[in-house]
Each structure stands twice: as C-alpha cells, then as structure tokens.
PDB file of C-alpha atoms and ligand atoms in Angstrom:
ATOM      1  CA  MET A   1     133.093 137.084  68.501  1.00  0.00           C
ATOM      2  CA  ALA A   2     133.865 138.783  71.767  1.00  0.00           C
ATOM      3  CA  ILE A   3     137.012 140.857  71.967  1.00  0.00           C
ATOM      4  CA  ARG A   4     139.464 139.133  74.324  1.00  0.00           C
ATOM      5  CA  ARG A   5     140.713 142.244  76.096  1.00  0.00           C
ATOM      6  CA  ARG A   6     142.103 140.472  79.120  1.00  0.00           C
ATOM      7  CA  LYS A   7     143.904 137.816  77.107  1.00  0.00           C
ATOM      8  CA  ILE A   8     145.469 140.526  74.947  1.00  0.00           C
ATOM      9  CA  ARG A   9     146.607 142.541  77.952  1.00  0.00           C
ATOM     10  CA  GLU A  10     148.171 139.452  79.518  1.00  0.00           C
ATOM     11  CA  LEU A  11     149.908 138.452  76.298  1.00  0.00           C
ATOM     12  CA  VAL A  12     151.364 141.950  75.894  1.00  0.00           C
ATOM     13  CA  GLN A  13     152.546 141.880  79.502  1.00  0.00           C
ATOM     14  CA  THR A  14     154.313 138.567  78.898  1.00  0.00           C
ATOM     15  CA  LEU A  15     156.025 139.874  75.762  1.00  0.00           C
ATOM     16  CA  LEU A  16     157.189 143.061  77.482  1.00  0.00           C
ATOM     17  CA  THR A  17     158.494 141.121  80.451  1.00  0.00           C
ATOM     18  CA  GLU A  18     160.315 138.610  78.235  1.00  0.00           C
ATOM     19  CA  ALA A  19     161.926 141.428  76.275  1.00  0.00           C
ATOM     20  CA  LYS A  20     162.706 143.309  79.507  1.00  0.00           C
ATOM     21  CA  VAL A  21     161.092 146.456  78.193  1.00  0.00           C
ATOM     22  CA  THR A  22     160.253 148.994  80.864  1.00  0.00           C
ATOM     23  CA  GLU A  23     159.795 152.190  78.909  1.00  0.00           C
ATOM     24  CA  ALA A  24     158.919 153.552  75.502  1.00  0.00           C
ATOM     25  CA  PRO A  25     159.710 153.070  72.721  1.00  0.00           C
ATOM     26  CA  VAL A  26     158.768 149.399  72.702  1.00  0.00           C
ATOM     27  CA  PRO A  27     160.991 147.502  70.218  1.00  0.00           C
ATOM     28  CA  VAL A  28     158.101 145.753  68.559  1.00  0.00           C
ATOM     29  CA  TRP A  29     160.100 144.721  65.487  1.00  0.00           C
ATOM     30  CA  GLU A  30     162.579 142.916  67.712  1.00  0.00           C
ATOM     31  CA  ILE A  31     159.790 141.301  69.705  1.00  0.00           C
ATOM     32  CA  ALA A  32     158.182 140.061  66.484  1.00  0.00           C
ATOM     33  CA  ARG A  33     161.510 138.577  65.394  1.00  0.00           C
ATOM     34  CA  THR A  34     161.983 136.765  68.675  1.00  0.00           C
ATOM     35  CA  ARG A  35     158.576 135.226  68.044  1.00  0.00           C
ATOM     36  CA  GLY A  36     159.846 133.785  64.792  1.00  0.00           C
ATOM     37  CA  ALA A  37     158.695 136.366  62.282  1.00  0.00           C
ATOM     38  CA  ARG A  38     160.856 137.557  59.449  1.00  0.00           C
ATOM     39  CA  ILE A  39     160.033 141.158  58.649  1.00  0.00           C
ATOM     40  CA  VAL A  40     160.142 142.128  55.025  1.00  0.00           C
ATOM     41  CA  VAL A  41     160.032 145.810  54.264  1.00  0.00           C
ATOM     42  CA  GLU A  42     159.014 146.632  50.748  1.00  0.00           C
ATOM     43  CA  SER A  43     157.104 149.048  48.651  1.00  0.00           C
ATOM     44  CA  LEU A  44     153.580 147.654  48.491  1.00  0.00           C
ATOM     45  CA  ASP A  45     150.398 148.816  46.821  1.00  0.00           C
ATOM     46  CA  GLY A  46     149.346 152.239  48.047  1.00  0.00           C
ATOM     47  CA  ASP A  47     146.635 151.428  50.562  1.00  0.00           C
ATOM     48  CA  LEU A  48     148.144 148.134  51.691  1.00  0.00           C
ATOM     49  CA  SER A  49     149.633 148.577  55.165  1.00  0.00           C
ATOM     50  CA  GLY A  50     151.108 145.148  55.494  1.00  0.00           C
ATOM     51  CA  PHE A  51     150.556 141.433  55.462  1.00  0.00           C
ATOM     52  CA  LEU A  52     151.208 138.237  57.333  1.00  0.00           C
ATOM     53  CA  TYR A  53     152.241 135.176  55.406  1.00  0.00           C
ATOM     54  CA  ARG A  54     152.716 131.850  57.103  1.00  0.00           C
ATOM     55  CA  ASP A  55     153.215 128.278  56.140  1.00  0.00           C
ATOM     56  CA  SER A  56     154.772 125.305  57.876  1.00  0.00           C
ATOM     57  CA  SER A  57     158.306 126.614  57.404  1.00  0.00           C
ATOM     58  CA  GLN A  58     158.109 130.374  57.738  1.00  0.00           C
ATOM     59  CA  LYS A  59     156.296 133.399  59.083  1.00  0.00           C
ATOM     60  CA  ILE A  60     156.687 136.650  57.232  1.00  0.00           C
ATOM     61  CA  ILE A  61     155.438 140.071  58.222  1.00  0.00           C
ATOM     62  CA  GLY A  62     155.372 142.475  55.302  1.00  0.00           C
ATOM     63  CA  VAL A  63     155.474 146.202  55.873  1.00  0.00           C
ATOM     64  CA  ASN A  64     154.849 148.932  53.332  1.00  0.00           C
ATOM     65  CA  THR A  65     157.828 151.288  53.126  1.00  0.00           C
ATOM     66  CA  GLN A  66     155.660 153.881  51.479  1.00  0.00           C
ATOM     67  CA  HIS A  67     154.049 154.567  54.827  1.00  0.00           C
ATOM     68  CA  ALA A  68     155.440 156.677  57.664  1.00  0.00           C
ATOM     69  CA  SER A  69     157.580 154.902  60.247  1.00  0.00           C
ATOM     70  CA  VAL A  70     154.934 155.311  62.962  1.00  0.00           C
ATOM     71  CA  ARG A  71     152.490 153.505  60.745  1.00  0.00           C
ATOM     72  CA  GLN A  72     155.046 150.796  60.015  1.00  0.00           C
ATOM     73  CA  ASN A  73     155.427 150.216  63.753  1.00  0.00           C
ATOM     74  CA  PHE A  74     151.680 149.881  64.090  1.00  0.00           C
ATOM     75  CA  THR A  75     151.594 147.455  61.163  1.00  0.00           C
ATOM     76  CA  VAL A  76     154.287 145.221  62.666  1.00  0.00           C
ATOM     77  CA  ALA A  77     152.385 145.158  65.961  1.00  0.00           C
ATOM     78  CA  HIS A  78     149.097 144.447  64.183  1.00  0.00           C
ATOM     79  CA  GLU A  79     150.548 141.554  62.177  1.00  0.00           C
ATOM     80  CA  LEU A  80     152.284 140.173  65.262  1.00  0.00           C
ATOM     81  CA  ALA A  81     148.871 140.043  66.900  1.00  0.00           C
ATOM     82  CA  HIS A  82     147.504 137.950  64.055  1.00  0.00           C
ATOM     83  CA  LEU A  83     150.518 135.673  64.290  1.00  0.00           C
ATOM     84  CA  LEU A  84     150.069 135.079  68.006  1.00  0.00           C
ATOM     85  CA  LEU A  85     146.304 135.211  68.357  1.00  0.00           C
ATOM     86  CA  HIS A  86     144.620 134.239  65.130  1.00  0.00           C
ATOM     87  CA  ASP A  87     144.491 131.202  62.995  1.00  0.00           C
ATOM     88  CA  GLN A  88     143.876 132.813  59.664  1.00  0.00           C
ATOM     89  CA  GLU A  89     144.417 132.103  56.020  1.00  0.00           C
ATOM     90  CA  GLN A  90     147.959 131.583  54.764  1.00  0.00           C
ATOM     91  CA  LEU A  91     148.186 135.113  53.422  1.00  0.00           C
ATOM     92  CA  HIS A  92     146.423 137.848  55.360  1.00  0.00           C
ATOM     93  CA  LEU A  93     146.396 141.303  53.799  1.00  0.00           C
ATOM     94  CA  ASP A  94     145.758 144.477  55.732  1.00  0.00           C
ATOM     95  CA  ARG A  95     144.565 147.618  54.085  1.00  0.00           C
ATOM     96  CA  ALA A  96     144.721 151.045  55.705  1.00  0.00           C
ATOM     97  CA  PHE A  97     143.696 150.787  59.343  1.00  0.00           C
ATOM     98  CA  SER A  98     140.654 152.942  59.410  1.00  0.00           C
ATOM     99  CA  THR A  99     139.447 151.046  62.438  1.00  0.00           C
ATOM    100  CA  VAL A 100     141.805 152.281  65.133  1.00  0.00           C
ATOM    101  CA  ARG A 101     138.772 153.379  67.084  1.00  0.00           C
ATOM    102  CA  LEU A 102     139.010 150.679  69.638  1.00  0.00           C
ATOM    103  CA  ARG A 103     136.089 151.447  71.828  1.00  0.00           C
ATOM    104  CA  ASP A 104     133.479 150.589  69.293  1.00  0.00           C
ATOM    105  CA  ASP A 105     132.339 147.038  69.455  1.00  0.00           C
ATOM    106  CA  VAL A 106     132.232 144.630  66.588  1.00  0.00           C
ATOM    107  CA  SER A 107     128.561 144.854  65.858  1.00  0.00           C
ATOM    108  CA  SER A 108     128.417 148.618  65.625  1.00  0.00           C
ATOM    109  CA  GLN A 109     131.430 148.653  63.343  1.00  0.00           C
ATOM    110  CA  GLY A 110     130.617 145.705  61.186  1.00  0.00           C
ATOM    111  CA  VAL A 111     134.325 144.971  61.293  1.00  0.00           C
ATOM    112  CA  ASP A 112     135.978 141.616  61.680  1.00  0.00           C
ATOM    113  CA  GLY A 113     136.717 140.826  65.333  1.00  0.00           C
ATOM    114  CA  ASP A 114     140.235 139.676  64.462  1.00  0.00           C
ATOM    115  CA  GLU A 115     141.013 143.139  63.140  1.00  0.00           C
ATOM    116  CA  ILE A 116     139.722 144.840  66.273  1.00  0.00           C
ATOM    117  CA  GLU A 117     141.776 142.483  68.418  1.00  0.00           C
ATOM    118  CA  ALA A 118     144.890 143.120  66.333  1.00  0.00           C
ATOM    119  CA  ASN A 119     144.429 146.886  66.636  1.00  0.00           C
ATOM    120  CA  LEU A 120     143.845 146.606  70.363  1.00  0.00           C
ATOM    121  CA  PHE A 121     146.976 144.473  70.731  1.00  0.00           C
ATOM    122  CA  ALA A 122     148.970 147.028  68.719  1.00  0.00           C
ATOM    123  CA  ALA A 123     147.783 149.875  70.932  1.00  0.00           C
ATOM    124  CA  GLU A 124     148.486 147.874  74.101  1.00  0.00           C
ATOM    125  CA  ILE A 125     152.003 146.877  73.111  1.00  0.00           C
ATOM    126  CA  LEU A 126     153.102 150.184  71.602  1.00  0.00           C
ATOM    127  CA  MET A 127     151.491 152.282  74.341  1.00  0.00           C
ATOM    128  CA  PRO A 128     151.379 150.191  77.524  1.00  0.00           C
ATOM    129  CA  GLU A 129     149.127 151.754  80.121  1.00  0.00           C
ATOM    130  CA  SER A 130     151.729 151.582  82.875  1.00  0.00           C
ATOM    131  CA  PHE A 131     154.307 153.372  80.713  1.00  0.00           C
ATOM    132  CA  LEU A 132     151.836 156.110  79.886  1.00  0.00           C
ATOM    133  CA  ARG A 133     150.776 156.465  83.479  1.00  0.00           C
ATOM    134  CA  HIS A 134     154.418 156.923  84.424  1.00  0.00           C
ATOM    135  CA  ASP A 135     155.033 159.468  81.661  1.00  0.00           C
ATOM    136  CA  LEU A 136     151.925 161.383  82.587  1.00  0.00           C
ATOM    137  CA  SER A 137     153.176 161.419  86.173  1.00  0.00           C
ATOM    138  CA  GLY A 138     150.016 161.075  88.088  1.00  0.00           C
ATOM    139  CA  ARG A 139     147.708 163.192  85.978  1.00  0.00           C
ATOM    140  CA  ARG A 140     144.130 162.054  85.749  1.00  0.00           C
ATOM    141  CA  THR A 141     143.095 163.964  82.692  1.00  0.00           C
ATOM    142  CA  LEU A 142     144.771 165.805  79.890  1.00  0.00           C
ATOM    143  CA  ASP A 143     143.958 169.062  78.309  1.00  0.00           C
ATOM    144  CA  LEU A 144     144.027 168.475  74.587  1.00  0.00           C
ATOM    145  CA  TYR A 145     145.487 171.863  73.987  1.00  0.00           C
ATOM    146  CA  GLU A 146     148.226 171.376  76.490  1.00  0.00           C
ATOM    147  CA  GLU A 147     151.244 172.594  74.552  1.00  0.00           C
ATOM    148  CA  ASP A 148     153.219 169.924  72.857  1.00  0.00           C
ATOM    149  CA  LEU A 149     152.747 167.116  75.308  1.00  0.00           C
ATOM    150  CA  ILE A 150     150.825 164.782  73.035  1.00  0.00           C
ATOM    151  CA  PRO A 151     153.074 165.163  69.978  1.00  0.00           C
ATOM    152  CA  GLU A 152     156.107 164.745  72.245  1.00  0.00           C
ATOM    153  CA  LEU A 153     154.713 161.580  73.745  1.00  0.00           C
ATOM    154  CA  ALA A 154     153.740 160.279  70.303  1.00  0.00           C
ATOM    155  CA  ARG A 155     157.332 160.726  69.180  1.00  0.00           C
ATOM    156  CA  LYS A 156     158.625 158.961  72.237  1.00  0.00           C
ATOM    157  CA  TYR A 157     156.299 155.990  71.712  1.00  0.00           C
ATOM    158  CA  GLY A 158     156.848 155.826  67.954  1.00  0.00           C
ATOM    159  CA  VAL A 159     153.151 156.164  67.191  1.00  0.00           C
ATOM    160  CA  SER A 160     151.024 158.693  65.362  1.00  0.00           C
ATOM    161  CA  VAL A 161     149.381 161.518  67.276  1.00  0.00           C
ATOM    162  CA  GLN A 162     146.036 160.078  66.231  1.00  0.00           C
ATOM    163  CA  ALA A 163     146.846 156.618  67.594  1.00  0.00           C
ATOM    164  CA  LEU A 164     148.004 158.155  70.872  1.00  0.00           C
ATOM    165  CA  MET A 165     144.847 160.252  71.128  1.00  0.00           C
ATOM    166  CA  PHE A 166     142.652 157.175  70.680  1.00  0.00           C
ATOM    167  CA  ARG A 167     144.684 155.354  73.279  1.00  0.00           C
ATOM    168  CA  LEU A 168     144.429 158.190  75.797  1.00  0.00           C
ATOM    169  CA  GLN A 169     140.718 158.384  75.153  1.00  0.00           C
ATOM    170  CA  TYR A 170     140.382 154.635  75.617  1.00  0.00           C
ATOM    171  CA  LEU A 171     142.256 154.859  78.934  1.00  0.00           C
ATOM    172  CA  GLY A 172     140.100 157.739  80.073  1.00  0.00           C
ATOM    173  CA  TYR A 173     142.688 160.504  80.029  1.00  0.00           C
ATOM    174  CA  ILE A 174     140.837 162.435  77.387  1.00  0.00           C
ATOM    175  CA  GLU A 175     137.116 162.764  77.079  1.00  0.00           C
ATOM    176  CA  GLY A 176     135.780 161.275  73.887  1.00  0.00           C
TER     177      GLY A 176
HETATM  178 ZN1   ZN B   1     144.697 142.533  60.147  1.00  0.00          ZN
END
C-alpha cells in the first residue's frame, strides 16, 4: 500500500482550517471530538499507547494516562487518523510507537501502511509545516546543538523532542 502523503496533508489542512487553528499548540483533542470521537483517558497496560473502538453508535479513542502528555497528544492524533482514514477492525490497539521514523517506506520497515499513515498524519497535524516555518523564521537549516531551540519548540507544539527532531529531519531542516 502506498502512503497517501498528499491526501493526508490535505485532510490536515482542512481540519486546521475548520478549527481555525493558526499556531501551535494544535488542539488535537478538541478536533477529534468535533469529528465525533469520545476520548477516554485511562490507565492501560504498560506498552499500550491507545486504541480506537468504533461501532455503529460510537467512536472511542482511548489514551493511556500512564504515558507523558506529549505522548498522549500523539496517540490522540494517531487514533484520529485511523478514524478518518482507515476502515479497520472494531477495536484497534496501538502499542508503543516505535515507528515514528516517517521517511522509511513500508517495505523496508515491514510495518503496516495504516500505521505509517497514522504516524504521518499525527506529525502533520501536531507540527504543521507552515507553523514550523513561521516559528523558525526563515531559517533553512538548524544546528542541532543550537541552545534550547528544539526543546522550546517541542514544548510549544506539545510533542516530544524526538518527534520534533524526526519532523524537522523529514522537512529537511536537519540532516538525517
Ligand atoms: Zn495505529
């Protein structure tokens, strides 16, 4: 299955426009709710990040409270992607996202295409390229050791430093 990068970018753009979001942090929980999801926050099994449950009457996104808030944000975004893009089983469980490396294609990873799409969607919605470009005010590249810029930005976007680094790499700000 090919990764639908353009479709994902367009979907994210629509959601941001609908929610009138123009800067970080993106209220992804609120966006998920406006798309009909009920978010249930509970203590789940250790390595379980979250789940999506859906039947004809409800859509539930489950988030593991044992994980850091930045990871919870990523989980909500990831499950929202499944809700909007994928026709999966009634209960979809997500274990720790070890696959945030978005540049690798499906075949080299041996990972389910749906998971790569959901991670790409999460990165796109939590860290929109135009928002980053604005916050990086015209820079072309970033020095990894540049003071506290990356941790500061990660805080602003509500994502982990690692997720932000992958995103900046993906967008070409940092050399891989
Ligand atoms: Zn998933």
